[in-house]
Every structure is written in structure tokens, then in C-alpha cells.
PDB file of C-alpha atoms in Angstrom:
ATOM      1  CA  MET A  15       0.000   0.000   0.000  1.00  0.00           C
ATOM      2  CA  SER A  16       1.056   3.557  -0.536  1.00  0.00           C
ATOM      3  CA  GLY A  17       1.775   5.719   2.476  1.00  0.00           C
ATOM      4  CA  GLY A  18      -1.428   7.693   1.908  1.00  0.00           C
ATOM      5  CA  ARG A  19      -3.595   4.602   1.739  1.00  0.00           C
ATOM      6  CA  ASP A  20      -1.832   3.134   4.771  1.00  0.00           C
ATOM      7  CA  ARG A  21      -2.794   6.193   6.789  1.00  0.00           C
ATOM      8  CA  LEU A  22      -6.364   6.050   5.504  1.00  0.00           C
ATOM      9  CA  VAL A  23      -6.792   2.378   6.412  1.00  0.00           C
ATOM     10  CA  ASP A  24      -5.322   2.981   9.850  1.00  0.00           C
ATOM     11  CA  ALA A  25      -7.627   5.970  10.374  1.00  0.00           C
ATOM     12  CA  LEU A  26     -10.707   3.963   9.369  1.00  0.00           C
ATOM     13  CA  TYR A  27      -9.899   1.155  11.794  1.00  0.00           C
ATOM     14  CA  GLY A  28      -9.133   3.699  14.472  1.00  0.00           C
ATOM     15  CA  LEU A  29     -12.524   5.303  13.846  1.00  0.00           C
ATOM     16  CA  GLY A  30     -14.190   1.923  14.216  1.00  0.00           C
ATOM     17  CA  TRP A  31     -12.550   1.141  17.540  1.00  0.00           C
ATOM     18  CA  SER A  32     -13.086   4.632  18.948  1.00  0.00           C
ATOM     19  CA  THR A  33     -16.581   5.402  17.608  1.00  0.00           C
ATOM     20  CA  VAL A  34     -18.554   2.203  17.031  1.00  0.00           C
ATOM     21  CA  LYS A  35     -18.121   1.058  20.630  1.00  0.00           C
ATOM     22  CA  THR A  36     -19.784   4.261  21.841  1.00  0.00           C
ATOM     23  CA  LEU A  37     -22.900   3.882  19.673  1.00  0.00           C
ATOM     24  CA  PRO A  38     -26.133   2.507  21.126  1.00  0.00           C
ATOM     25  CA  GLU A  39     -26.199  -1.181  20.287  1.00  0.00           C
ATOM     26  CA  PRO A  40     -29.259  -1.052  17.968  1.00  0.00           C
ATOM     27  CA  VAL A  41     -27.558   1.736  16.007  1.00  0.00           C
ATOM     28  CA  ALA A  42     -24.325  -0.249  15.684  1.00  0.00           C
ATOM     29  CA  VAL A  43     -26.224  -3.356  14.563  1.00  0.00           C
ATOM     30  CA  ALA A  44     -28.184  -1.382  11.958  1.00  0.00           C
ATOM     31  CA  LEU A  45     -24.992   0.313  10.748  1.00  0.00           C
ATOM     32  CA  GLY A  46     -23.256  -3.016  10.272  1.00  0.00           C
ATOM     33  CA  ARG A  47     -26.158  -4.449   8.314  1.00  0.00           C
ATOM     34  CA  THR A  48     -26.385  -1.350   6.111  1.00  0.00           C
ATOM     35  CA  ILE A  49     -22.680  -1.501   5.295  1.00  0.00           C
ATOM     36  CA  ALA A  50     -22.908  -5.225   4.566  1.00  0.00           C
ATOM     37  CA  ASP A  51     -25.900  -4.858   2.251  1.00  0.00           C
ATOM     38  CA  THR A  52     -24.305  -1.922   0.440  1.00  0.00           C
ATOM     39  CA  VAL A  53     -21.085  -3.840  -0.181  1.00  0.00           C
ATOM     40  CA  TRP A  54     -23.042  -6.921  -1.273  1.00  0.00           C
ATOM     41  CA  LYS A  55     -25.123  -4.966  -3.786  1.00  0.00           C
ATOM     42  CA  ARG A  56     -21.994  -3.560  -5.426  1.00  0.00           C
ATOM     43  CA  ARG A  57     -20.878  -7.112  -6.311  1.00  0.00           C
ATOM     44  CA  GLY A  58     -17.228  -6.288  -5.864  1.00  0.00           C
ATOM     45  CA  SER A  59     -14.372  -8.763  -6.028  1.00  0.00           C
ATOM     46  CA  ASN A  60     -14.663  -9.785  -2.358  1.00  0.00           C
ATOM     47  CA  VAL A  61     -18.342 -10.643  -2.708  1.00  0.00           C
ATOM     48  CA  LEU A  62     -17.745 -12.571  -5.923  1.00  0.00           C
ATOM     49  CA  ARG A  63     -14.877 -14.444  -4.301  1.00  0.00           C
ATOM     50  CA  LEU A  64     -17.059 -15.297  -1.314  1.00  0.00           C
ATOM     51  CA  GLU A  65     -19.714 -16.711  -3.652  1.00  0.00           C
ATOM     52  CA  SER A  66     -17.088 -18.693  -5.537  1.00  0.00           C
ATOM     53  CA  ASN A  67     -15.840 -20.186  -2.281  1.00  0.00           C
ATOM     54  CA  LEU A  68     -19.366 -20.943  -1.105  1.00  0.00           C
ATOM     55  CA  ALA A  69     -20.045 -22.729  -4.390  1.00  0.00           C
ATOM     56  CA  ARG A  70     -17.525 -25.372  -3.260  1.00  0.00           C
ATOM     57  CA  VAL A  71     -19.156 -25.668   0.144  1.00  0.00           C
ATOM     58  CA  VAL A  72     -22.707 -25.912  -1.245  1.00  0.00           C
ATOM     59  CA  PRO A  73     -22.135 -27.441  -4.712  1.00  0.00           C
ATOM     60  CA  ASP A  74     -25.813 -27.973  -5.474  1.00  0.00           C
ATOM     61  CA  ALA A  75     -26.793 -24.367  -4.690  1.00  0.00           C
ATOM     62  CA  SER A  76     -28.504 -22.377  -7.427  1.00  0.00           C
ATOM     63  CA  PRO A  77     -27.198 -18.902  -8.337  1.00  0.00           C
ATOM     64  CA  GLU A  78     -30.082 -17.454  -6.321  1.00  0.00           C
ATOM     65  CA  ARG A  79     -29.144 -19.547  -3.281  1.00  0.00           C
ATOM     66  CA  LEU A  80     -25.502 -18.534  -3.582  1.00  0.00           C
ATOM     67  CA  ALA A  81     -26.539 -14.900  -3.704  1.00  0.00           C
ATOM     68  CA  GLU A  82     -28.619 -15.381  -0.561  1.00  0.00           C
ATOM     69  CA  LEU A  83     -25.692 -17.061   1.168  1.00  0.00           C
ATOM     70  CA  SER A  84     -23.236 -14.355   0.177  1.00  0.00           C
ATOM     71  CA  LYS A  85     -25.620 -11.654   1.417  1.00  0.00           C
ATOM     72  CA  ALA A  86     -25.973 -13.467   4.728  1.00  0.00           C
ATOM     73  CA  GLY A  87     -22.217 -13.968   4.716  1.00  0.00           C
ATOM     74  CA  MET A  88     -21.504 -10.262   4.365  1.00  0.00           C
ATOM     75  CA  ARG A  89     -23.926  -9.533   7.191  1.00  0.00           C
ATOM     76  CA  SER A  90     -22.165 -12.130   9.326  1.00  0.00           C
ATOM     77  CA  TYR A  91     -18.789 -10.624   8.444  1.00  0.00           C
ATOM     78  CA  MET A  92     -19.890  -7.123   9.410  1.00  0.00           C
ATOM     79  CA  ARG A  93     -21.406  -8.488  12.613  1.00  0.00           C
ATOM     80  CA  TYR A  94     -17.954  -9.821  13.402  1.00  0.00           C
ATOM     81  CA  TRP A  95     -16.449  -6.372  12.964  1.00  0.00           C
ATOM     82  CA  MET A  96     -19.176  -4.506  14.847  1.00  0.00           C
ATOM     83  CA  GLU A  97     -18.963  -6.920  17.773  1.00  0.00           C
ATOM     84  CA  SER A  98     -15.180  -6.798  17.733  1.00  0.00           C
ATOM     85  CA  PHE A  99     -15.115  -3.013  17.804  1.00  0.00           C
ATOM     86  CA  ARG A 100     -17.411  -3.135  20.843  1.00  0.00           C
ATOM     87  CA  LEU A 101     -15.890  -6.100  22.710  1.00  0.00           C
ATOM     88  CA  PRO A 102     -13.490  -4.007  24.843  1.00  0.00           C
ATOM     89  CA  VAL A 103     -16.455  -2.350  26.573  1.00  0.00           C
ATOM     90  CA  TRP A 104     -18.523  -5.511  27.054  1.00  0.00           C
ATOM     91  CA  SER A 105     -18.778  -6.717  30.647  1.00  0.00           C
ATOM     92  CA  ALA A 106     -17.472 -10.155  31.587  1.00  0.00           C
ATOM     93  CA  GLU A 107     -21.093 -11.171  32.194  1.00  0.00           C
ATOM     94  CA  ARG A 108     -22.111 -10.041  28.705  1.00  0.00           C
ATOM     95  CA  VAL A 109     -19.238 -12.007  27.185  1.00  0.00           C
ATOM     96  CA  ARG A 110     -20.146 -15.128  29.163  1.00  0.00           C
ATOM     97  CA  ASP A 111     -23.802 -14.907  28.156  1.00  0.00           C
ATOM     98  CA  SER A 112     -22.976 -14.430  24.465  1.00  0.00           C
ATOM     99  CA  VAL A 113     -21.208 -17.759  23.878  1.00  0.00           C
ATOM    100  CA  GLU A 114     -22.104 -21.415  24.347  1.00  0.00           C
ATOM    101  CA  ILE A 115     -19.572 -24.080  23.372  1.00  0.00           C
ATOM    102  CA  LYS A 116     -20.481 -27.756  23.112  1.00  0.00           C
ATOM    103  CA  ASP A 117     -17.976 -30.226  24.586  1.00  0.00           C
ATOM    104  CA  ILE A 118     -15.914 -27.484  26.213  1.00  0.00           C
ATOM    105  CA  HIS A 119     -15.000 -30.131  28.790  1.00  0.00           C
ATOM    106  CA  LEU A 120     -12.505 -31.478  26.261  1.00  0.00           C
ATOM    107  CA  LEU A 121     -10.579 -28.227  26.584  1.00  0.00           C
ATOM    108  CA  THR A 122     -10.852 -27.896  30.346  1.00  0.00           C
ATOM    109  CA  GLU A 123      -9.926 -31.527  30.979  1.00  0.00           C
ATOM    110  CA  GLY A 124      -7.011 -31.213  28.578  1.00  0.00           C
ATOM    111  CA  LEU A 125      -5.670 -28.200  30.458  1.00  0.00           C
ATOM    112  CA  GLU A 126      -6.205 -29.945  33.800  1.00  0.00           C
ATOM    113  CA  SER A 127      -4.080 -32.825  32.528  1.00  0.00           C
ATOM    114  CA  GLY A 128      -1.140 -30.451  32.182  1.00  0.00           C
ATOM    115  CA  ARG A 129      -0.383 -31.463  28.606  1.00  0.00           C
ATOM    116  CA  GLY A 130      -1.112 -28.118  27.001  1.00  0.00           C
ATOM    117  CA  VAL A 131      -3.812 -27.545  24.389  1.00  0.00           C
ATOM    118  CA  VAL A 132      -3.857 -26.187  20.829  1.00  0.00           C
ATOM    119  CA  LEU A 133      -7.215 -24.954  19.524  1.00  0.00           C
ATOM    120  CA  ALA A 134      -7.374 -24.664  15.717  1.00  0.00           C
ATOM    121  CA  LEU A 135     -10.186 -22.509  14.336  1.00  0.00           C
ATOM    122  CA  PRO A 136     -11.413 -21.557  10.869  1.00  0.00           C
ATOM    123  CA  HIS A 137     -12.652 -18.068   9.952  1.00  0.00           C
ATOM    124  CA  LEU A 138     -16.144 -18.801  11.301  1.00  0.00           C
ATOM    125  CA  ALA A 139     -18.375 -16.301  13.135  1.00  0.00           C
ATOM    126  CA  ASN A 140     -16.414 -14.257  15.720  1.00  0.00           C
ATOM    127  CA  TRP A 141     -13.169 -15.869  16.860  1.00  0.00           C
ATOM    128  CA  ASP A 142     -12.263 -12.750  18.858  1.00  0.00           C
ATOM    129  CA  LEU A 143     -15.462 -13.127  20.883  1.00  0.00           C
ATOM    130  CA  ALA A 144     -14.585 -16.782  21.464  1.00  0.00           C
ATOM    131  CA  GLY A 145     -11.181 -15.645  22.720  1.00  0.00           C
ATOM    132  CA  ALA A 146     -12.709 -13.053  25.036  1.00  0.00           C
ATOM    133  CA  TRP A 147     -15.096 -15.727  26.321  1.00  0.00           C
ATOM    134  CA  LEU A 148     -12.121 -17.878  27.263  1.00  0.00           C
ATOM    135  CA  THR A 149     -10.107 -15.116  28.926  1.00  0.00           C
ATOM    136  CA  ARG A 150     -12.813 -12.963  30.513  1.00  0.00           C
ATOM    137  CA  GLY A 151     -15.713 -15.373  30.729  1.00  0.00           C
ATOM    138  CA  MET A 152     -13.866 -18.514  31.861  1.00  0.00           C
ATOM    139  CA  GLY A 153     -10.642 -17.056  33.197  1.00  0.00           C
ATOM    140  CA  VAL A 154      -8.514 -19.149  30.819  1.00  0.00           C
ATOM    141  CA  PRO A 155      -5.536 -17.219  29.366  1.00  0.00           C
ATOM    142  CA  PHE A 156      -4.069 -18.177  26.024  1.00  0.00           C
ATOM    143  CA  THR A 157      -1.490 -17.198  23.437  1.00  0.00           C
ATOM    144  CA  THR A 158      -2.086 -16.453  19.765  1.00  0.00           C
ATOM    145  CA  VAL A 159      -0.276 -14.914  16.795  1.00  0.00           C
ATOM    146  CA  VAL A 160      -1.038 -11.913  14.606  1.00  0.00           C
ATOM    147  CA  GLU A 161       0.402 -11.411  11.143  1.00  0.00           C
ATOM    148  CA  ARG A 162       2.302  -8.209  10.657  1.00  0.00           C
ATOM    149  CA  LEU A 163       0.083  -5.716   8.852  1.00  0.00           C
ATOM    150  CA  LYS A 164       0.757  -2.508   7.001  1.00  0.00           C
ATOM    151  CA  PRO A 165       0.842   0.167   8.177  1.00  0.00           C
ATOM    152  CA  GLU A 166       2.695  -0.734  11.362  1.00  0.00           C
ATOM    153  CA  SER A 167       0.264   1.432  13.318  1.00  0.00           C
ATOM    154  CA  LEU A 168      -2.598  -0.816  12.198  1.00  0.00           C
ATOM    155  CA  PHE A 169      -0.703  -3.884  13.395  1.00  0.00           C
ATOM    156  CA  ASP A 170      -0.155  -2.137  16.731  1.00  0.00           C
ATOM    157  CA  ARG A 171      -3.904  -1.459  16.978  1.00  0.00           C
ATOM    158  CA  PHE A 172      -4.711  -5.150  16.465  1.00  0.00           C
ATOM    159  CA  VAL A 173      -2.164  -6.210  19.071  1.00  0.00           C
ATOM    160  CA  GLU A 174      -3.409  -3.645  21.577  1.00  0.00           C
ATOM    161  CA  TYR A 175      -7.030  -4.627  20.914  1.00  0.00           C
ATOM    162  CA  ARG A 176      -6.468  -8.347  21.438  1.00  0.00           C
ATOM    163  CA  GLU A 177      -4.282  -7.769  24.474  1.00  0.00           C
ATOM    164  CA  SER A 178      -7.119  -5.675  25.933  1.00  0.00           C
ATOM    165  CA  LEU A 179      -9.257  -8.829  25.722  1.00  0.00           C
ATOM    166  CA  GLY A 180      -6.746 -10.754  27.806  1.00  0.00           C
ATOM    167  CA  MET A 181      -4.840 -12.561  25.054  1.00  0.00           C
ATOM    168  CA  GLU A 182      -1.075 -12.881  24.823  1.00  0.00           C
ATOM    169  CA  VAL A 183      -0.331 -11.805  21.246  1.00  0.00           C
ATOM    170  CA  LEU A 184       2.830 -12.722  19.365  1.00  0.00           C
ATOM    171  CA  PRO A 185       3.834 -11.204  16.033  1.00  0.00           C
ATOM    172  CA  HIS A 186       4.017 -13.740  13.217  1.00  0.00           C
ATOM    173  CA  THR A 187       7.799 -13.779  13.022  1.00  0.00           C
ATOM    174  CA  GLY A 188       8.579 -17.359  12.152  1.00  0.00           C
ATOM    175  CA  GLY A 189      10.700 -19.444  14.471  1.00  0.00           C
ATOM    176  CA  THR A 190      10.549 -16.930  17.317  1.00  0.00           C
ATOM    177  CA  ALA A 191       6.761 -17.212  17.539  1.00  0.00           C
ATOM    178  CA  PHE A 192       6.843 -20.994  17.195  1.00  0.00           C
ATOM    179  CA  GLY A 193       9.387 -21.340  19.985  1.00  0.00           C
ATOM    180  CA  THR A 194       7.343 -19.183  22.341  1.00  0.00           C
ATOM    181  CA  LEU A 195       4.167 -21.125  21.563  1.00  0.00           C
ATOM    182  CA  ALA A 196       5.989 -24.399  22.228  1.00  0.00           C
ATOM    183  CA  ARG A 197       7.181 -23.122  25.604  1.00  0.00           C
ATOM    184  CA  ARG A 198       3.649 -22.099  26.564  1.00  0.00           C
ATOM    185  CA  LEU A 199       2.352 -25.548  25.663  1.00  0.00           C
ATOM    186  CA  ARG A 200       5.110 -27.388  27.507  1.00  0.00           C
ATOM    187  CA  SER A 201       4.151 -25.447  30.628  1.00  0.00           C
ATOM    188  CA  GLY A 202       0.551 -26.639  30.226  1.00  0.00           C
ATOM    189  CA  GLY A 203      -0.844 -23.529  28.543  1.00  0.00           C
ATOM    190  CA  LEU A 204      -3.364 -22.877  25.792  1.00  0.00           C
ATOM    191  CA  VAL A 205      -2.611 -21.753  22.225  1.00  0.00           C
ATOM    192  CA  CYS A 206      -5.348 -20.649  19.794  1.00  0.00           C
ATOM    193  CA  LEU A 207      -4.657 -20.389  16.052  1.00  0.00           C
ATOM    194  CA  VAL A 208      -6.879 -19.470  13.101  1.00  0.00           C
ATOM    195  CA  ALA A 209      -5.758 -22.159  10.685  1.00  0.00           C
ATOM    196  CA  ASP A 210      -7.918 -22.593   7.577  1.00  0.00           C
ATOM    197  CA  ARG A 211      -5.726 -20.732   5.084  1.00  0.00           C
ATOM    198  CA  ASP A 212      -1.996 -20.826   4.334  1.00  0.00           C
ATOM    199  CA  LEU A 213      -1.121 -20.551   0.684  1.00  0.00           C
ATOM    200  CA  SER A 214       2.599 -20.178   1.269  1.00  0.00           C
ATOM    201  CA  ALA A 215       5.014 -22.860   0.137  1.00  0.00           C
ATOM    202  CA  SER A 216       5.230 -24.111   3.738  1.00  0.00           C
ATOM    203  CA  GLY A 217       1.514 -24.854   3.976  1.00  0.00           C
ATOM    204  CA  VAL A 218       0.363 -28.466   4.136  1.00  0.00           C
ATOM    205  CA  GLU A 219      -1.637 -29.555   1.105  1.00  0.00           C
ATOM    206  CA  VAL A 220      -5.054 -30.904   2.045  1.00  0.00           C
ATOM    207  CA  THR A 221      -8.269 -31.876   0.311  1.00  0.00           C
ATOM    208  CA  PHE A 222     -11.026 -29.474   1.331  1.00  0.00           C
ATOM    209  CA  PHE A 223     -14.540 -29.834  -0.038  1.00  0.00           C
ATOM    210  CA  GLY A 224     -13.126 -32.068  -2.768  1.00  0.00           C
ATOM    211  CA  GLU A 225     -10.341 -29.761  -3.965  1.00  0.00           C
ATOM    212  CA  LYS A 226      -6.757 -29.046  -3.002  1.00  0.00           C
ATOM    213  CA  THR A 227      -5.670 -26.151  -0.820  1.00  0.00           C
ATOM    214  CA  ARG A 228      -3.021 -25.531   1.833  1.00  0.00           C
ATOM    215  CA  MET A 229      -3.394 -25.043   5.560  1.00  0.00           C
ATOM    216  CA  PRO A 230      -0.827 -24.200   8.238  1.00  0.00           C
ATOM    217  CA  ALA A 231       1.401 -26.947   9.567  1.00  0.00           C
ATOM    218  CA  GLY A 232       1.812 -25.136  12.888  1.00  0.00           C
ATOM    219  CA  PRO A 233      -0.992 -26.735  14.931  1.00  0.00           C
ATOM    220  CA  ALA A 234       0.107 -30.256  14.007  1.00  0.00           C
ATOM    221  CA  MET A 235       3.800 -29.460  14.493  1.00  0.00           C
ATOM    222  CA  LEU A 236       3.175 -27.954  17.915  1.00  0.00           C
ATOM    223  CA  ALA A 237       1.188 -30.999  19.019  1.00  0.00           C
ATOM    224  CA  GLN A 238       3.944 -33.330  17.802  1.00  0.00           C
ATOM    225  CA  GLN A 239       6.820 -31.458  19.384  1.00  0.00           C
ATOM    226  CA  THR A 240       5.234 -30.653  22.745  1.00  0.00           C
ATOM    227  CA  GLY A 241       2.780 -33.480  23.379  1.00  0.00           C
ATOM    228  CA  ALA A 242      -0.077 -30.972  23.512  1.00  0.00           C
ATOM    229  CA  LEU A 243      -3.627 -31.938  22.597  1.00  0.00           C
ATOM    230  CA  LEU A 244      -4.890 -30.565  19.273  1.00  0.00           C
ATOM    231  CA  PHE A 245      -8.610 -29.758  19.104  1.00  0.00           C
ATOM    232  CA  PRO A 246     -10.341 -28.404  15.988  1.00  0.00           C
ATOM    233  CA  VAL A 247     -13.144 -25.951  16.811  1.00  0.00           C
ATOM    234  CA  SER A 248     -16.147 -24.624  14.888  1.00  0.00           C
ATOM    235  CA  LEU A 249     -18.262 -21.533  15.607  1.00  0.00           C
ATOM    236  CA  HIS A 250     -21.544 -20.093  14.326  1.00  0.00           C
ATOM    237  CA  PHE A 251     -23.975 -17.317  15.131  1.00  0.00           C
ATOM    238  CA  ASP A 252     -27.362 -18.334  16.537  1.00  0.00           C
ATOM    239  CA  GLY A 253     -29.700 -15.363  16.525  1.00  0.00           C
ATOM    240  CA  PRO A 254     -28.666 -11.760  17.198  1.00  0.00           C
ATOM    241  CA  LYS A 255     -27.300 -12.268  20.705  1.00  0.00           C
ATOM    242  CA  LEU A 256     -25.637 -15.676  20.793  1.00  0.00           C
ATOM    243  CA  MET A 257     -22.688 -17.495  19.250  1.00  0.00           C
ATOM    244  CA  ARG A 258     -22.425 -21.252  19.560  1.00  0.00           C
ATOM    245  CA  GLY A 259     -19.480 -23.499  18.954  1.00  0.00           C
ATOM    246  CA  ARG A 260     -18.136 -26.988  19.262  1.00  0.00           C
ATOM    247  CA  VAL A 261     -14.843 -28.527  20.325  1.00  0.00           C
ATOM    248  CA  PHE A 262     -14.139 -31.633  18.252  1.00  0.00           C
ATOM    249  CA  PRO A 263     -12.263 -34.624  19.703  1.00  0.00           C
ATOM    250  CA  ALA A 264      -8.491 -34.380  19.711  1.00  0.00           C
ATOM    251  CA  VAL A 265      -6.551 -35.079  16.527  1.00  0.00           C
ATOM    252  CA  GLU A 266      -4.159 -37.860  17.393  1.00  0.00           C
ATOM    253  CA  VAL A 267      -0.486 -37.913  16.393  1.00  0.00           C
ATOM    254  CA  PRO A 268       0.075 -40.905  14.079  1.00  0.00           C
ATOM    255  CA  GLU A 269       2.204 -43.615  15.622  1.00  0.00           C
ATOM    256  CA  THR A 270       4.318 -44.132  12.495  1.00  0.00           C
ATOM    257  CA  GLY A 271       5.755 -41.978   9.745  1.00  0.00           C
ATOM    258  CA  LYS A 272       8.200 -39.125   9.441  1.00  0.00           C
ATOM    259  CA  ARG A 273       7.426 -35.723  10.939  1.00  0.00           C
ATOM    260  CA  ALA A 274       6.237 -34.318   7.616  1.00  0.00           C
ATOM    261  CA  GLU A 275       3.972 -37.311   7.015  1.00  0.00           C
ATOM    262  CA  LYS A 276       2.448 -36.986  10.469  1.00  0.00           C
ATOM    263  CA  SER A 277       1.843 -33.277   9.912  1.00  0.00           C
ATOM    264  CA  SER A 278       0.090 -34.025   6.640  1.00  0.00           C
ATOM    265  CA  VAL A 279      -2.244 -36.600   8.211  1.00  0.00           C
ATOM    266  CA  MET A 280      -3.048 -34.391  11.192  1.00  0.00           C
ATOM    267  CA  THR A 281      -3.662 -31.256   9.133  1.00  0.00           C
ATOM    268  CA  GLN A 282      -6.002 -33.193   6.858  1.00  0.00           C
ATOM    269  CA  ALA A 283      -7.913 -34.329   9.947  1.00  0.00           C
ATOM    270  CA  VAL A 284      -8.209 -30.713  11.102  1.00  0.00           C
ATOM    271  CA  ALA A 285      -9.409 -29.679   7.629  1.00  0.00           C
ATOM    272  CA  ASP A 286     -12.059 -32.405   7.704  1.00  0.00           C
ATOM    273  CA  LYS A 287     -13.458 -31.066  10.995  1.00  0.00           C
ATOM    274  CA  PHE A 288     -13.377 -27.506   9.675  1.00  0.00           C
ATOM    275  CA  ALA A 289     -15.398 -28.721   6.685  1.00  0.00           C
ATOM    276  CA  VAL A 290     -18.058 -30.148   9.004  1.00  0.00           C
ATOM    277  CA  GLY A 291     -18.548 -26.825  10.771  1.00  0.00           C
ATOM    278  CA  ILE A 292     -18.438 -24.754   7.593  1.00  0.00           C
ATOM    279  CA  ALA A 293     -20.904 -27.005   5.765  1.00  0.00           C
ATOM    280  CA  GLU A 294     -23.358 -26.693   8.648  1.00  0.00           C
ATOM    281  CA  HIS A 295     -23.124 -22.881   8.731  1.00  0.00           C
ATOM    282  CA  PRO A 296     -21.670 -21.651   5.421  1.00  0.00           C
ATOM    283  CA  GLU A 297     -23.094 -18.144   5.898  1.00  0.00           C
ATOM    284  CA  ASP A 298     -20.747 -17.622   8.867  1.00  0.00           C
ATOM    285  CA  TRP A 299     -17.543 -18.534   7.003  1.00  0.00           C
ATOM    286  CA  HIS A 300     -15.701 -15.304   6.323  1.00  0.00           C
ATOM    287  CA  MET A 301     -13.455 -16.439   3.486  1.00  0.00           C
ATOM    288  CA  LEU A 302     -13.340 -13.481   1.106  1.00  0.00           C
ATOM    289  CA  GLN A 303      -9.950 -14.395  -0.374  1.00  0.00           C
ATOM    290  CA  ARG A 304      -8.716 -17.022  -2.804  1.00  0.00           C
ATOM    291  CA  LEU A 305      -8.380 -20.326  -1.017  1.00  0.00           C
ATOM    292  CA  TRP A 306      -8.235 -23.297  -3.389  1.00  0.00           C
ATOM    293  CA  LEU A 307      -5.088 -23.890  -5.406  1.00  0.00           C
ATOM    294  CA  ALA A 308      -7.125 -24.021  -8.613  1.00  0.00           C
ATOM    295  CA  ASP A 309      -8.015 -20.349  -8.099  1.00  0.00           C
ATOM    296  CA  LEU A 310      -4.437 -19.141  -7.795  1.00  0.00           C
ATOM    297  CA  GLU A 311      -2.408 -17.587 -10.536  1.00  0.00           C
ATOM    298  CA  PRO A 312      -0.119 -20.172 -12.182  1.00  0.00           C
ATOM    299  CA  ARG A 313       3.286 -20.251 -10.535  1.00  0.00           C
ATOM    300  CA  PRO A 314       6.269 -22.625 -10.387  1.00  0.00           C
ATOM    301  CA  ASP A 315       5.666 -25.558  -8.088  1.00  0.00           C
ATOM    302  CA  THR A 316       8.573 -24.945  -5.746  1.00  0.00           C
ATOM    303  CA  ASP A 317       7.220 -26.873  -2.780  1.00  0.00           C
ATOM    304  CA  ALA A 318       4.665 -29.643  -2.619  1.00  0.00           C
ATOM    305  CA  GLY A 319       3.715 -28.446   0.848  1.00  0.00           C
ATOM    306  CA  THR A 320       3.397 -31.941   2.282  1.00  0.00           C
ATOM    307  CA  GLY A 321       5.457 -31.317   5.362  1.00  0.00           C
ATOM    308  CA  GLY A 322       5.234 -27.627   6.057  1.00  0.00           C
ATOM    309  CA  SER A 323       7.563 -25.664   8.247  1.00  0.00           C
ATOM    310  CA  PRO A 324       7.496 -25.498  12.035  1.00  0.00           C
ATOM    311  CA  GLU A 325       7.839 -21.736  11.716  1.00  0.00           C
ATOM    312  CA  LYS A 326       4.464 -21.364   9.984  1.00  0.00           C
ATOM    313  CA  VAL A 327       2.300 -21.453  13.069  1.00  0.00           C
ATOM    314  CA  GLY A 328      -1.083 -20.327  11.807  1.00  0.00           C
ATOM    315  CA  GLY A 329      -3.143 -17.435  10.583  1.00  0.00           C
ATOM    316  CA  ALA A 330      -3.928 -14.247  12.404  1.00  0.00           C
ATOM    317  CA  GLY A 331      -7.577 -13.845  11.635  1.00  0.00           C
TER     318      GLY A 331
END
């Protein structure tokens, strides 16, 4: 981005965090829906990409159904932003009452065992609200990573925002972040990673809704190296006031195979659980970017992506 656009983007996000949280809730909700519907009607590249992605998730959907899903998807996406802008001023009681997670005992029992836990999430519903529910609603601290954004001031805003919700936030700086996450897990801590998109050469190739894409190796690598439990998670909105979710059973580390082969098997298992949650609530999947390899521009195949890199720990959301 140019310097001028960097400043504009930073100013817009700053306006959201400073202004939206002060609006009466009905006004903020109406504003989010108006923005979503306006963007959807313009049929820009993000909306078209969302529909293209949803066509893989719901392959028998008619064009009319896809349009309905993308409209609902944009509303869900803007709900994420409006809630996120307002989360710092929500009470702990409000956060607790806004989330219900099925089989959360898998997480709590895993932490009680002292093994450490990795939660892997897709871009479903509001992962920041889920994080606040853990830290402020349940009193469970955790560590996550944030990709470095431009401008730097915008990155600083995201870090400050998530830290205000009680998260420990690490910049996505390769081996340094991975090493810190591993230490947290070895001490019995919790790590949460958004992990449904990694199109770098270090991503693990998986089959997702019948086509190839890449997802981060980090969750599987962390589980292998530290002995932590790896739980895929899904989320979805249920009415205007509630978000529900589910913790899936732990993804086991294969008993045989090289490290790269184990990572491939485990990441495919995570992808399969993500697909279950996304298929059940496609309107809450906020994937407005290219995801499947078939949609990428042709480029030299420099890495098959079967093993991944331990430094690629996950997405930032």
C-alpha cells in the first residue's frame, strides 16, 4: 500500500474502535447491516470471491441460493467487525452470556491434565469473541499470533485490541513465535490459532470440499513437538445475541511416519473437521480471499507443501 492509503486504512480502523463502541447497540447493529448490504449490492471482487468459495461448500446451490448465502455472509462478516469493535467495553457477564460451546469439557480436561492444548479454528463467526469468552468469561488465558500488517500502526492497533481482551499476542515472526508457543504448551498452557488458510510454500496440502488447498502446519507441528492436545473448533452465530461453537475430539499424532507425514495426516484431519462446521453454517464462514489452489495464478511448483515448516504457526484472523 502507498503511504497515503496506509494512513487512511489505519484511520478507518481507528474510527471503528473509537466510535462504534460508543454507539447505542441497535444503532451499531443497523450500521453493520447497512454496510454489509451496500457492499453486497456492489458485487465487488470480495463478494464474488465469497460466492465462488461458497459454491464449493454448497455445490448444489442455485445462483439465487448462492446470492442469498453471500448476502448473509456479508452480514455475518460485518457483525464480526461490529462486535469486535465493541468487545473491549462488554462486561465479563455479557461475554459469558454471548457464547455457548459444546464439549468445552474437552478443553478444560485437557488443560487440567497439564499437557497443554492447541485450539485450531477456521474463519467462522467471531473468533475474537470466542477468545474473550475464554479469557474474561472462563478465566482461561491463552497465546495467539497476529500477522504483521501494514501500516505498522494498524498492526499495533490489532495487538493492543487483542491484548485488551486478555490474550497474549505474538507477532508472526517465524521461528521466534513458534518457539514461544511451544514453551507455553510445555508449561501446560493454551494456544489458539486461526488455521484454515496458508497458501505459502510451507503450507500443508489438504483436500477441502473435494479440492486441493493448503493449511498451516503449525498446529500439528506444535502438538507433535510438545505433546499438547490438538482440538479443531467450529463456531456459528445463533440469533442476534448468541454465538455457539463446538470442540471436536483431539486429533491424534500418528504412531508411524516421518514428521512431515504426520503433519500431513493431522492437518487433513483438522481440515475435515473444519469442513463439518463450515458445511453446517456456510453463511458464517468469512473467506473473502482465494483459497483453493485451482483459483491461484499459475506459478512454479517450488514446494509440494506436504510437510510444512514449524515456523508457519497459523493465521492471524
